[in-house]
N, CA and C of each residue as an Amber inpcrd file, in Angstrom:
protein
   300
 174.4730000 118.8190000  83.1730000 175.4600000 119.6170000  81.4260000
 174.5780000 120.8100000  81.1890000 173.8880000 121.3760000  81.4640000
 173.6780000 123.5390000  80.5930000 173.2880000 122.4450000  78.8620000
 172.6460000 122.5080000  78.2650000 172.9870000 122.2350000  76.0730000
 173.2850000 124.3450000  76.5440000 174.5360000 124.1720000  75.3360000
 175.2070000 125.6220000  75.5740000 175.7240000 125.8820000  73.6850000
 174.4500000 125.1280000  73.3110000 174.7620000 124.6520000  71.8510000
 174.0920000 126.3470000  71.0620000 174.1190000 127.0130000  70.4980000
 173.6940000 127.8000000  69.9920000 172.9670000 128.2510000  69.0660000
 172.4000000 126.7590000  68.7230000 171.4360000 126.8460000  67.2150000
 170.5700000 126.1840000  68.2350000 170.3750000 126.1830000  70.0440000
 169.2560000 125.3030000  70.4130000 169.0470000 127.1530000  71.0050000
 170.0020000 127.5430000  71.9200000 169.5740000 128.4270000  72.4180000
 168.7250000 129.3120000  71.3640000 169.6000000 130.4610000  70.1290000
 168.8980000 130.5630000  68.9460000 167.7880000 129.6880000  69.3130000
 166.9500000 129.3000000  68.2560000 165.3780000 128.2890000  68.2480000
 164.1590000 128.2070000  69.7800000 165.0610000 128.3240000  70.4490000
 164.4310000 129.1770000  71.9460000 163.9530000 130.3530000  71.6230000
 164.6110000 131.0670000  71.8410000 164.6530000 132.1750000  71.5950000
 163.6730000 132.8800000  70.4200000 163.7770000 132.0960000  70.1220000
 163.3410000 132.8600000  67.5810000 161.8310000 132.2190000  68.3880000
 160.9030000 130.8920000  69.1770000 160.1230000 130.7430000  69.5680000
 159.7920000 131.2300000  70.2930000 159.7320000 131.8020000  71.7480000
 159.5890000 132.2230000  72.6370000 158.8390000 133.8780000  71.7700000
 159.5190000 134.2560000  71.0410000 159.1020000 134.9440000  70.4190000
 158.4940000 135.9670000  69.6950000 158.1670000 134.9060000  69.1180000
 156.1950000 133.9490000  68.0080000 155.6110000 134.2360000  68.8850000
 156.0450000 133.3760000  70.4200000 154.6750000 133.0280000  70.2290000
 154.6030000 134.7770000  71.4050000 155.0890000 135.6050000  71.6800000
 154.9260000 136.6930000  72.7050000 154.5590000 137.0820000  71.0580000
 154.2620000 137.7730000  70.2330000 153.8060000 138.3350000  68.9240000
 152.2760000 137.8000000  68.1800000 153.0670000 136.9010000  68.1480000
 151.6580000 135.2940000  68.6130000 150.1320000 136.2560000  69.1110000
 150.8230000 136.7110000  70.0680000 149.7300000 136.6190000  71.4440000
 149.2300000 138.3410000  71.0950000 150.5000000 139.0820000  71.3430000
 150.4600000 140.7450000  71.0560000 149.2880000 141.3990000  69.4460000
 149.1350000 139.8110000  68.5840000 148.1580000 140.5200000  67.2170000
 146.9790000 139.8420000  67.2440000 146.5960000 138.7830000  68.5060000
 146.1740000 138.6590000  68.9810000 144.7650000 139.4950000  70.5630000
 146.1550000 140.1140000  70.7900000 144.8170000 140.8450000  71.5670000
 145.1540000 142.6370000  70.6130000 145.5230000 143.0330000  69.6190000
 145.1760000 143.7600000  68.7600000 144.1080000 143.7480000  68.4120000
 144.3250000 142.3330000  67.5250000 142.3900000 142.4870000  66.3700000
 141.6770000 142.1900000  68.0390000 141.7230000 141.7750000  69.3410000
 140.5050000 141.9770000  70.3950000 140.1190000 143.1320000  70.4380000
 141.6880000 143.9420000  70.2190000 141.2450000 145.5420000  70.2570000
 140.5520000 146.4800000  69.5570000 140.7850000 146.4920000  68.7180000
 140.6040000 146.6010000  67.0600000 138.6900000 146.3040000  66.6710000
 138.2950000 145.3420000  67.4740000 136.9230000 144.5950000  67.5190000
 136.1470000 145.4740000  68.1100000 136.6930000 145.1770000  69.6220000
 135.8530000 146.2130000  70.3350000 135.6670000 147.7390000  69.9170000
 136.8540000 148.5090000  69.5280000 136.3200000 149.6300000  68.7940000
 135.7640000 150.1370000  68.0430000 135.5320000 149.1770000  66.5440000
 134.4670000 149.4510000  65.5550000 133.3210000 149.0290000  65.9970000
 133.0000000 148.0250000  67.2800000 132.2030000 147.9870000  67.7040000
 131.4460000 148.7540000  68.8650000 131.8520000 149.4450000  69.0880000
 131.7640000 150.5660000  69.6610000 131.1700000 151.7780000  68.6020000
 132.3720000 152.1080000  67.9440000 131.8300000 153.5240000  67.4320000
 131.2300000 153.1130000  66.9080000 130.7130000 151.5500000  66.0850000
 128.8210000 151.4530000  65.4120000 128.2250000 151.5980000  66.3450000
 128.5160000 151.4240000  67.8860000 127.4470000 151.7410000  69.1330000
 126.8530000 153.1110000  68.5960000 127.9660000 154.5410000  69.1990000
 128.4030000 154.9570000  68.4730000 127.2610000 155.6010000  67.7450000
 127.0890000 155.7070000  66.5130000 127.4600000 156.1590000  65.0150000
 125.3250000 155.9030000  64.6050000 124.5540000 154.5910000  65.6060000
 123.3700000 154.5070000  65.5560000 122.5080000 155.0540000  67.2750000
 123.8030000 155.4710000  67.5480000 123.2190000 156.6290000  68.0430000
 122.8930000 157.1970000  68.3870000 124.0800000 157.8060000  67.5240000
 123.9390000 159.7850000  66.8590000 123.0990000 159.9090000  65.7650000
 122.5290000 158.5360000  64.9600000 121.3980000 159.1260000  64.1920000
 119.8020000 157.9050000  64.9580000 120.5300000 157.8790000  65.2160000
 118.5480000 157.5410000  67.0620000 118.1270000 158.4460000  67.2440000
 119.0680000 159.3690000  67.6900000 119.0940000 161.3370000  68.5510000
 118.2800000 161.8550000  67.8280000 118.6840000 161.3220000  65.7960000
 118.5630000 163.0470000  64.7480000 117.6450000 162.3880000  65.2350000
 116.5960000 161.0020000  64.4680000 115.5840000 161.3570000  64.0300000
 114.5570000 161.0950000  64.5210000 114.8850000 160.5590000  66.2690000
 114.2220000 160.9030000  67.8350000 113.8650000 162.0810000  67.8910000
 114.6670000 163.4650000  67.8040000 114.5100000 164.6090000  68.0610000
 114.2970000 165.1290000  66.5790000 113.9360000 164.2880000  65.8660000
 113.0940000 165.2330000  64.0750000 111.3160000 164.5100000  64.5130000
 111.7490000 163.6970000  65.2700000 109.7870000 162.7620000  65.8520000
 110.0760000 163.7130000  66.8420000 110.2190000 164.5650000  67.4200000
 110.1920000 165.3220000  68.9760000 110.2940000 165.4010000  70.1800000
 110.0890000 163.2650000  70.2280000 109.0750000 163.1720000  71.1730000
 110.5710000 161.5640000  71.5690000 110.8780000 160.6950000  72.8110000
 111.6260000 159.9990000  73.2950000 111.9390000 159.8540000  75.0410000
 112.7280000 159.0650000  75.1310000 112.2970000 158.7650000  76.6620000
 114.6590000 158.9290000  76.1990000 114.9280000 159.4310000  77.1610000
 116.8750000 159.6760000  76.3510000 116.6640000 158.9410000  78.0870000
 116.0250000 158.9440000  79.2220000 117.0390000 158.0680000  80.2280000
 117.0900000 156.5910000  79.4060000 115.7820000 155.7270000  79.5730000
 116.5940000 154.6700000  79.1570000 116.7680000 154.4360000  77.3420000
 117.0540000 155.3040000  75.9960000 117.5170000 155.3830000  75.4420000
 119.2820000 155.7330000  75.8600000 119.6350000 156.4090000  76.6250000
 120.5730000 156.2880000  77.2830000 122.0620000 155.2840000  78.1990000
 120.7440000 154.9980000  78.5630000 121.0450000 152.9680000  79.1080000
 121.5520000 152.2060000  78.3610000 119.9920000 152.0550000  77.3770000
 120.4120000 151.6490000  76.1450000 121.9600000 151.5000000  75.1610000
 122.0910000 152.4260000  75.1600000 123.1130000 153.3100000  74.3310000
 124.7820000 152.7030000  74.9710000 124.7430000 152.7000000  76.5830000
 126.1340000 152.1640000  77.8400000 126.2640000 151.0660000  77.3400000
 124.5110000 151.1230000  77.1880000 124.6660000 149.2890000  77.4580000
 124.9010000 148.6670000  76.2990000 124.8530000 148.7090000  74.9480000
 125.4960000 148.7610000  73.6850000 127.4910000 148.9480000  72.9060000
 127.2290000 149.9140000  74.3690000 128.3270000 150.3080000  73.8060000
 129.6700000 149.5090000  74.4760000 129.4460000 148.7290000  75.4400000
 129.9900000 148.2260000  76.4080000 130.5800000 149.3150000  77.8180000
 130.1730000 150.1450000  77.8840000 129.7880000 151.3180000  78.8110000
 129.3110000 150.5400000  80.3670000 128.9230000 149.7570000  79.9330000
 128.6290000 149.5090000  81.8120000 129.1780000 148.1520000  82.2530000
 129.5770000 147.9330000  83.3700000 130.1890000 146.7650000  84.0690000
 129.5290000 145.5480000  84.7330000 129.3570000 144.9220000  83.8150000
 128.0570000 143.6890000  84.4590000 127.9580000 143.0840000  85.3910000
 129.1530000 143.0670000  85.9100000 129.4020000 142.5580000  87.4270000
 129.3140000 142.5260000  88.2400000 129.2560000 144.2960000  88.1890000
 129.2600000 145.1100000  89.6240000 127.8610000 145.6230000  89.6620000
 127.3720000 145.5570000  88.2870000 125.7100000 145.9720000  87.8340000
 126.1520000 147.5770000  87.5050000 127.0640000 148.3980000  88.6150000
 127.6100000 149.8650000  88.4510000 128.5780000 150.3630000  86.6300000
 128.2800000 152.0610000  86.3810000 128.3330000 152.2450000  85.5500000
 129.2710000 153.2510000  85.3500000 130.4450000 153.2650000  84.1300000
 131.4910000 154.0620000  84.9960000 130.8950000 155.3790000  85.2240000
 131.8880000 156.3130000  85.4200000 131.7120000 158.2760000  85.4700000
 131.7160000 158.2770000  84.4600000 131.2720000 158.4740000  83.6590000
 131.8640000 159.2850000  82.2290000 131.5190000 160.3080000  81.6790000
 132.3460000 160.7750000  81.0460000 131.5040000 162.4040000  80.5990000
 130.9800000 161.4730000  78.9820000 129.9540000 163.3210000  78.6360000
 129.0350000 162.0530000  77.9960000 130.6980000 163.4120000  77.0470000
 131.2180000 164.1610000  76.9610000 131.9340000 163.8560000  75.6100000
 132.6300000 162.3600000  75.5540000 133.0380000 161.5600000  76.8470000
 133.7780000 160.3350000  76.4550000 133.1570000 159.7150000  75.2960000
 132.2370000 159.4650000  75.9950000 130.9110000 157.9890000  75.2070000
 130.5450000 157.9890000  73.9930000 130.3450000 159.9320000  73.7760000
 129.5370000 159.3670000  72.5930000 130.3420000 160.1720000  71.3930000
 131.5010000 161.8260000  71.8920000 132.3750000 162.5330000  71.3430000
 131.1390000 162.7890000  70.5050000 129.5950000 164.0500000  70.3800000
 129.4290000 163.9660000  69.9490000 129.1970000 166.1950000  69.8730000
 129.5350000 166.2820000  68.6540000 128.6990000 167.6490000  67.8620000
 127.7690000 167.9180000  69.1570000 126.4420000 167.0610000  69.0870000
 124.9810000 167.2700000  68.9300000 124.6110000 166.1150000  70.6420000
 125.4550000 166.6880000  71.2550000 125.7900000 165.4170000  72.8160000
 124.2140000 166.8600000  73.3040000 123.2490000 165.9460000  73.5770000
 122.7810000 167.0830000  74.8880000 122.7180000 165.6640000  76.0190000
 122.9610000 166.2440000  77.5140000 122.9240000 164.9550000  78.9510000
 122.0370000 165.1170000  79.1440000 121.6350000 163.1250000  79.0890000
 120.0830000 163.1580000  79.6530000 119.4420000 163.5200000  80.8030000
 118.4000000 163.7990000  81.4100000 118.1390000 164.7540000  82.2630000
 116.8630000 163.2440000  82.4310000 117.7890000 162.7950000  83.6050000
 116.8540000 162.1660000  85.1360000 118.0070000 161.9810000  86.1470000
């Protein structure tokens, strides 16, 4: 015979909600950390690009691949790079597409 005690039911429901909320918070924290890493990589990319443009020389293709690596834009299991628009990768007013 199933337990019909309303307190037991409420307790089980609340425990389930607590675990669901905990999981959602952990997911949000992981997404936040990933976004922070991507913003940092994009900022480094912009600063490096401005500095290298001032110097007058750099290997755009290699630096672009490095930027994708640092920002998580490459799927390492398949070894393939996603089809990203330059604006979605860097989101910059200074963007120039690499020539390779």
